[in-house]
Amino acid sequence: MPHYLIHPSPRLSGEVEISTSKNAVLPILAASLLTREEVILHRMPQLTDTRHMLEILQVCGAEVQKEGSDVRIRALAIDSPRENPLLRTMRASVLVLGPLAARNGECLLTMPGGCAIGQRPIDLHLKGLQKLGARVELDGGAVSVSGRLKGANIYLDFPSVGATENLVMAAVLAKGVTRIENAAKEPEIADLCCFLTAMGARIAGIGTNNIMIEGVERLHGAEYTPIPDRIEAGTLACACALTDGSVLLSGARSNHMRALLFKLSESGVILQEDAKGLRLRGRARHPMEARTLSYPGFPTDMQAPLMVVATQTHGLSVFLETIFENRFMHVVELSRMGAQIRVEGQLALIQGGKPLNGASVTATDLRAAAALMLAGLIAQGDTRIDDAGGHLMRGYEALEGKLNALGANVQKMGEEAM
Ligand code: UD1
């Protein structure tokens, strides 16, 4: 069983390069199905999710060629992935729905799987596709979408990241103009729109809640480098804040991380942005309040890592999770390590200032796994994280290697380490 052994860490120091964003790469890979021409993507992160998405593209009929960290994709003719078991491994597999519906006028796939952090329905994706003129049928855990798409006005009841991405990808080849109101505006969505624009799509309002897409006949190939991972950068920033470190996160885009950086700075961490990336120095000392919200609000993906930081500040911190209904699973594991956290519904009250103790803990989802690794850095004694689900490898490119490069001592063990 893959597991990690974390020894107490000294102050982290040095420079580490931020990898390409998983959440930007996954929709961009799906979007490469929108053209018959070759797409070349640079700096692909080595993640299980990236590998699975590339396999799904192959199942859809695309040719995939890897050259170092670059990937060439050519989707001459494409077909639905139908009931392929890969679809169940990853929530983001649903992102092939929009491109297939747009290019082929039909798509059939098994409902996606993914991290167990909530119900995660896809009703907003499907309602939007219906607005674009598609017929949508659900049958025994599979969804089928058919019909030629036409531009439409869509209002999302909630600014869902995945639904916005799917609908933008569906609309770029739909006949006429589509307006998506109350769209999500995470940097990864803007990056997808920039990639689609490089393929010849006509999109206005990129990076806003109001996206307008004028459908085109066809898209062409493109060469693109997706953005750096703001969540990986944020996780490493929390590691620095926990260990009173001094690190340079090379390539990190501070403008994508404002909500987190504001919290760290209020708590006492010294931040400096320069051309190379983001420099952080010092320890988080003051308690904090964090309410997860859609971008540019505080990201739900940073809630678990920042909560570990809150356990080490002096006083009571208050965290409110508003995006996912089951995203406090790390709390039980952190409590095993001695953290004083009380959960009431979607609210977590963290009594900071108590040292953590090394323990044997279990990774329940991707960001919970990262949070436990951070906790292990400052715990007294060794911490063992059982990650039978391989969560960390799904979404972080060698987090243990990056922490070790900054002076930590984290060992990856078990079959998956080889
Ligand atoms: C994406 C990110 C994930 C992040 C999340 C919120 C990727 C690959 N994953 O996930 O890391 O935590 O955004 O920032 O980019 N919802 C519905 N109906 C829908 C769609 C969503 O009710 O049709 C709900 C979900 O259950 C959830 C909330 O909306 O409670 C947010 O989901 P969404 O923004 O869609 O997140 P994902 O795209 O799944």
XYZ file of C-alpha atoms and ligand atoms in Angstrom:
457
model
C 0.000 0.000 0.000
C 1.493 3.424 -0.895
C 2.331 5.419 2.178
C 4.481 8.308 3.299
C 6.728 8.627 6.314
C 7.267 12.197 7.474
C 10.013 13.069 9.913
C 9.959 16.401 11.803
C 11.180 19.116 9.481
C 13.650 21.949 10.059
C 12.780 25.430 8.759
C 12.149 25.044 5.054
C 14.433 27.113 2.884
C 15.444 27.442 -0.734
C 13.771 27.620 -4.110
C 11.285 25.299 -5.727
C 9.659 25.413 -9.172
C 5.864 25.332 -9.289
C 4.411 22.683 -11.619
C 1.715 23.243 -14.206
C -1.827 23.413 -12.842
C -3.707 20.108 -12.770
C -7.029 21.928 -12.891
C -5.945 23.902 -15.969
C -4.450 20.898 -17.757
C -7.475 18.583 -17.444
C -9.979 20.796 -19.343
C -7.295 21.819 -21.852
C -6.646 18.132 -22.611
C -10.395 17.602 -23.079
C -10.522 20.659 -25.375
C -7.898 19.123 -27.641
C -10.704 16.808 -28.853
C -12.314 19.846 -30.516
C -9.940 19.818 -33.501
C -8.695 17.305 -36.093
C -5.364 19.129 -36.122
C -2.385 18.558 -33.858
C -2.271 20.127 -30.406
C 1.062 20.432 -28.590
C 1.028 21.048 -24.848
C 4.137 21.890 -22.843
C 5.068 21.249 -19.198
C 2.526 18.488 -18.570
C 2.607 17.568 -14.865
C 3.341 13.925 -14.023
C 0.081 13.105 -12.239
C -2.259 10.147 -12.192
C -5.135 12.456 -13.220
C -3.204 13.733 -16.262
C -2.351 10.155 -17.261
C -5.980 9.107 -16.880
C -7.222 12.037 -18.953
C -4.729 11.187 -21.723
C -5.966 7.580 -21.625
C -9.565 8.807 -21.879
C -8.605 10.883 -24.941
C -7.123 7.717 -26.476
C -10.310 5.807 -25.682
C -12.136 8.597 -27.577
C -9.885 7.906 -30.590
C -7.135 10.521 -30.188
C -3.485 9.722 -30.865
C -1.276 10.747 -27.976
C 2.481 11.060 -28.157
C 4.632 12.032 -25.177
C 8.036 13.690 -25.580
C 9.542 14.475 -22.185
C 7.031 16.741 -20.454
C 5.426 17.719 -23.787
C 2.466 15.926 -25.275
C 1.183 15.896 -28.858
C -2.486 15.065 -29.366
C -4.225 14.441 -32.660
C -7.940 13.673 -32.649
C -8.669 12.970 -36.330
C -11.936 11.172 -35.614
C -13.484 10.852 -32.161
C -16.119 8.732 -30.493
C -17.776 8.492 -27.052
C -15.882 6.786 -24.227
C -19.166 4.966 -23.311
C -18.681 2.723 -20.274
C -14.928 2.759 -19.992
C -13.931 2.124 -16.323
C -11.435 5.019 -16.510
C -14.376 7.427 -16.341
C -15.088 6.355 -12.791
C -11.564 7.153 -11.599
C -11.835 10.880 -12.047
C -14.544 13.527 -11.740
C -12.950 15.594 -14.529
C -13.711 12.834 -17.066
C -17.082 14.598 -17.483
C -15.187 17.348 -19.317
C -15.171 15.319 -22.558
C -18.956 15.757 -22.700
C -18.864 19.324 -24.088
C -16.185 18.711 -26.755
C -17.814 15.456 -27.993
C -21.289 16.999 -28.087
C -19.882 20.013 -29.961
C -17.861 18.087 -32.543
C -19.894 14.897 -33.046
C -23.381 16.011 -32.033
C -23.506 13.149 -29.553
C -21.785 11.723 -26.505
C -22.435 8.742 -24.274
C -20.535 8.222 -21.037
C -20.762 6.632 -17.608
C -21.250 9.172 -14.825
C -17.853 10.276 -13.452
C -16.199 9.255 -10.172
C -13.575 11.237 -8.205
C -12.770 12.487 -4.678
C -15.520 11.728 -2.121
C -15.808 15.325 -0.890
C -19.508 15.700 -1.583
C -22.333 14.647 -3.856
C -20.876 16.450 -6.881
C -23.840 16.233 -9.272
C -23.542 17.334 -12.931
C -27.005 18.868 -13.275
C -25.619 22.298 -14.216
C -23.530 20.784 -17.029
C -26.588 18.955 -18.371
C -29.046 21.867 -18.016
C -26.632 24.092 -19.918
C -26.248 21.532 -22.710
C -30.049 21.312 -22.929
C -30.162 25.097 -23.307
C -27.745 24.690 -26.213
C -30.321 22.409 -27.832
C -28.992 18.984 -26.843
C -31.277 16.113 -25.865
C -30.043 14.706 -22.560
C -30.956 11.250 -21.263
C -29.881 9.540 -18.061
C -30.046 5.787 -17.902
C -28.581 3.464 -15.274
C -25.594 5.629 -14.371
C -24.854 6.674 -17.953
C -25.569 10.009 -19.608
C -26.240 10.496 -23.282
C -26.282 13.849 -25.057
C -27.366 14.218 -28.675
C -28.339 16.846 -31.222
C -26.626 19.697 -33.043
C -25.806 22.555 -30.668
C -27.046 26.136 -31.153
C -25.948 29.286 -29.293
C -28.140 30.239 -26.314
C -28.314 32.363 -23.170
C -27.355 30.301 -20.136
C -27.570 31.376 -16.509
C -25.766 29.099 -14.054
C -27.577 28.817 -10.700
C -24.128 28.386 -9.156
C -20.785 29.349 -10.752
C -19.594 25.756 -11.167
C -16.051 25.441 -12.489
C -16.637 22.199 -14.410
C -20.012 23.282 -15.834
C -18.558 26.587 -17.061
C -15.686 24.724 -18.745
C -17.938 22.112 -20.344
C -20.352 24.736 -21.651
C -17.616 26.976 -23.061
C -16.166 23.945 -24.878
C -19.611 22.997 -26.167
C -20.380 26.542 -27.324
C -17.192 27.221 -29.321
C -18.466 25.058 -32.211
C -22.207 25.722 -31.697
C -23.957 27.789 -34.365
C -24.516 31.373 -33.190
C -23.773 33.247 -29.998
C -23.789 31.820 -26.450
C -23.781 33.906 -23.289
C -22.958 32.240 -19.977
C -24.029 34.393 -17.037
C -22.894 33.739 -13.479
C -20.041 31.736 -14.985
C -17.175 30.692 -12.726
C -14.048 32.799 -13.241
C -11.251 30.697 -11.758
C -7.861 31.332 -13.459
C -8.010 27.788 -14.894
C -11.179 28.729 -16.820
C -9.510 31.833 -18.222
C -6.577 29.605 -19.216
C -8.906 27.187 -21.011
C -10.456 30.160 -22.855
C -6.982 31.405 -23.861
C -6.141 27.953 -25.201
C -9.426 27.813 -27.138
C -8.708 31.295 -28.504
C -5.299 30.022 -29.677
C -7.266 27.293 -31.520
C -9.377 29.929 -33.273
C -12.359 30.209 -30.892
C -14.073 33.597 -30.455
C -14.572 34.286 -26.755
C -15.188 37.595 -24.972
C -15.375 38.272 -21.241
C -12.522 35.873 -20.430
C -11.872 35.861 -16.675
C -15.298 37.376 -15.861
C -18.697 36.017 -14.738
C -20.146 36.847 -18.126
C -18.627 34.882 -20.980
C -19.727 35.399 -24.578
C -18.850 32.857 -27.255
C -19.421 33.233 -30.963
C -19.440 29.757 -32.486
C -17.023 29.034 -35.361
C -17.139 26.335 -38.078
C -13.980 24.609 -36.939
C -10.978 24.982 -34.658
C -7.357 24.461 -35.628
C -4.334 23.018 -33.856
C -2.380 25.017 -31.273
C 0.733 24.950 -29.114
C 0.249 25.999 -25.504
C 1.754 26.050 -22.005
C -0.903 26.027 -19.237
C -0.568 28.176 -16.094
C 1.352 27.228 -12.909
C -0.591 25.484 -10.156
C -1.875 28.035 -7.611
C -2.977 25.231 -5.253
C 0.430 23.548 -5.248
C 2.030 26.969 -4.685
C -0.452 27.660 -1.868
C 0.268 24.304 -0.233
C 4.015 24.995 -0.280
C 3.355 28.511 1.060
C 1.528 26.913 4.016
C 4.492 24.559 4.565
C 6.773 27.598 4.765
C 4.402 29.408 7.157
C 4.325 26.339 9.423
C 8.095 25.892 9.653
C 9.093 29.569 9.963
C 10.773 29.061 6.613
C 12.180 31.217 3.847
C 11.302 29.985 0.368
C 11.021 31.162 -3.210
C 8.131 29.620 -5.133
C 9.497 30.040 -8.605
C 6.857 30.721 -11.257
C 4.025 31.134 -8.708
C 1.499 33.752 -9.820
C 0.595 35.830 -6.780
C -2.308 37.440 -8.645
C -3.997 33.989 -8.730
C -3.486 33.512 -4.976
C -4.684 36.787 -3.448
C -7.215 35.311 -0.980
C -4.711 32.873 0.533
C -1.828 35.351 0.554
C -4.013 37.879 2.352
C -4.703 35.302 5.100
C -1.021 34.380 5.459
C 0.062 37.999 5.497
C -2.549 38.957 8.144
C -1.272 36.058 10.186
C 2.309 37.343 10.147
C 4.015 35.783 7.103
C 6.174 38.198 5.086
C 5.499 38.087 1.356
C 7.398 39.549 -1.542
C 6.518 39.233 -5.191
C 9.184 39.553 -7.849
C 9.835 38.591 -11.450
C 10.895 35.049 -10.470
C 7.830 34.252 -8.384
C 6.764 34.571 -4.788
C 9.049 34.802 -1.747
C 7.729 33.972 1.717
C 9.406 34.321 5.062
C 8.401 33.702 8.656
C 5.734 31.958 10.638
C 1.938 32.373 10.773
C 1.165 33.605 14.312
C -2.298 35.127 14.444
C -5.559 33.149 14.198
C -7.619 33.533 11.049
C -11.100 33.400 9.579
C -11.589 31.715 6.220
C -14.817 31.230 4.261
C -14.476 29.173 1.087
C -16.016 30.844 -1.948
C -15.812 30.803 -5.724
C -12.810 32.664 -7.162
C -11.591 35.263 -6.306
C -12.800 34.170 -2.850
C -10.818 31.808 -0.658
C -10.425 28.469 -2.537
C -11.958 25.319 -1.076
C -8.861 23.432 -2.263
C -6.756 25.437 0.226
C -9.100 24.952 3.188
C -7.442 21.776 4.549
C -3.813 22.964 4.128
C -4.558 26.360 5.728
C -6.368 24.652 8.603
C -3.093 22.961 9.547
C -1.475 26.406 9.689
C -4.344 27.591 11.923
C -3.600 24.782 14.423
C -0.236 26.452 15.096
C -1.378 30.071 15.544
C -2.302 31.466 18.953
C -6.058 31.709 19.439
C -9.302 30.570 17.858
C -9.592 30.320 14.074
C -12.929 29.916 12.302
C -13.297 28.177 8.923
C -16.542 27.974 6.959
C -16.806 25.562 4.014
C -19.497 26.682 1.582
C -18.542 24.846 -1.651
C -18.530 21.123 -0.769
C -20.668 19.484 1.906
C -18.162 16.829 2.981
C -14.818 18.548 3.031
C -13.736 18.285 6.665
C -12.551 14.673 6.476
C -9.007 15.737 7.383
C -10.273 16.977 10.769
C -10.611 13.472 12.256
C -7.079 12.637 11.128
C -5.648 15.940 12.393
C -7.372 15.302 15.731
C -5.489 11.991 15.952
C -2.354 14.113 15.844
C -3.607 16.259 18.731
C -5.232 19.145 16.847
C -8.086 20.821 18.759
C -10.799 21.224 16.132
C -14.573 21.211 16.600
C -16.812 20.808 13.571
C -20.404 22.064 13.599
C -21.997 21.468 10.213
C -19.982 23.432 7.678
C -18.121 25.345 10.390
C -14.795 24.312 11.924
C -13.456 25.971 15.067
C -9.726 25.517 15.493
C -8.115 26.174 18.858
C -4.544 26.889 17.830
C -1.228 26.877 19.631
C -1.033 23.206 20.662
C 1.840 21.122 19.268
C 0.888 18.190 17.019
C 2.129 14.657 17.614
C 3.219 12.223 14.932
C 0.631 9.493 14.331
C -0.555 6.989 11.763
C -3.206 8.726 9.648
C -5.220 8.065 6.500
C -5.527 10.216 3.394
C -9.210 10.505 2.480
C -8.980 12.884 -0.473
C -6.426 14.881 -2.405
C -6.238 18.101 -0.372
C -6.709 16.241 2.934
C -3.651 14.155 2.012
C -1.595 17.302 1.410
C -2.794 18.780 4.707
C -1.657 15.672 6.604
C 1.756 15.891 4.970
C 2.057 19.496 6.174
C 0.975 18.457 9.671
C 3.677 15.772 9.655
C 6.365 18.410 9.018
C 5.744 20.138 12.355
C 4.555 17.168 14.447
C 6.681 15.869 17.288
C 7.759 12.393 16.197
C 7.184 10.638 12.889
C 3.908 10.625 10.965
C 2.762 7.878 8.641
C 0.142 8.671 5.990
C -1.624 5.719 4.406
C -2.688 6.770 0.940
C -4.235 3.604 -0.429
C -6.281 5.707 -2.873
C -3.108 7.269 -4.323
C -4.689 10.694 -3.713
C -1.452 12.669 -3.530
C -0.154 11.348 -6.841
C -3.474 12.246 -8.464
C -2.999 15.947 -7.991
C 0.461 16.944 -6.752
C 3.592 16.443 -8.822
C 5.971 14.878 -6.284
C 4.959 17.080 -3.340
C 7.293 15.048 -1.120
C 10.198 15.721 -3.514
C 9.513 19.466 -3.489
C 9.322 19.578 0.313
C 12.549 17.562 0.540
C 14.262 19.988 -1.844
C 13.446 22.679 0.738
C 14.955 20.634 3.576
C 12.107 18.378 4.735
C 12.489 14.643 5.247
C 9.534 12.839 3.681
C 9.864 9.280 2.426
C 7.503 7.775 -0.086
C 7.132 4.051 0.488
C 5.204 1.093 -0.831
C 4.645 -0.284 -4.321
C 3.638 3.062 -5.855
C 6.962 4.605 -4.797
C 8.869 2.500 -7.347
C -13.254 22.096 -9.614
C -11.848 21.685 -9.273
C -11.725 21.328 -7.793
C -12.259 22.469 -6.926
C -13.654 22.900 -7.380
C -14.165 24.145 -6.650
C -11.051 20.709 -11.339
C -10.632 19.498 -12.084
N -11.472 20.534 -10.082
O -14.091 20.959 -9.387
O -10.349 21.112 -7.495
O -12.325 22.042 -5.584
O -13.652 23.198 -8.796
O -13.283 25.182 -6.815
O -10.956 21.822 -11.839
N -22.298 21.448 -8.483
C -23.632 21.142 -8.677
N -24.037 20.788 -9.930
C -23.175 20.739 -10.990
C -21.814 21.045 -10.773
C -21.399 21.404 -9.505
O -24.418 21.190 -7.746
O -23.614 20.417 -12.105
C -21.840 21.790 -7.115
C -20.848 20.737 -6.579
O -21.531 19.642 -5.999
C -20.079 21.539 -5.570
C -20.028 22.948 -6.201
O -21.085 22.974 -7.169
O -20.768 21.598 -4.351
C -18.712 23.273 -6.861
O -18.455 22.359 -7.899
P -17.641 22.763 -9.202
O -17.308 24.220 -9.174
O -18.355 22.228 -10.381
O -16.301 21.940 -8.981
P -15.583 20.929 -9.968
O -15.561 21.496 -11.347
O -16.094 19.555 -9.737
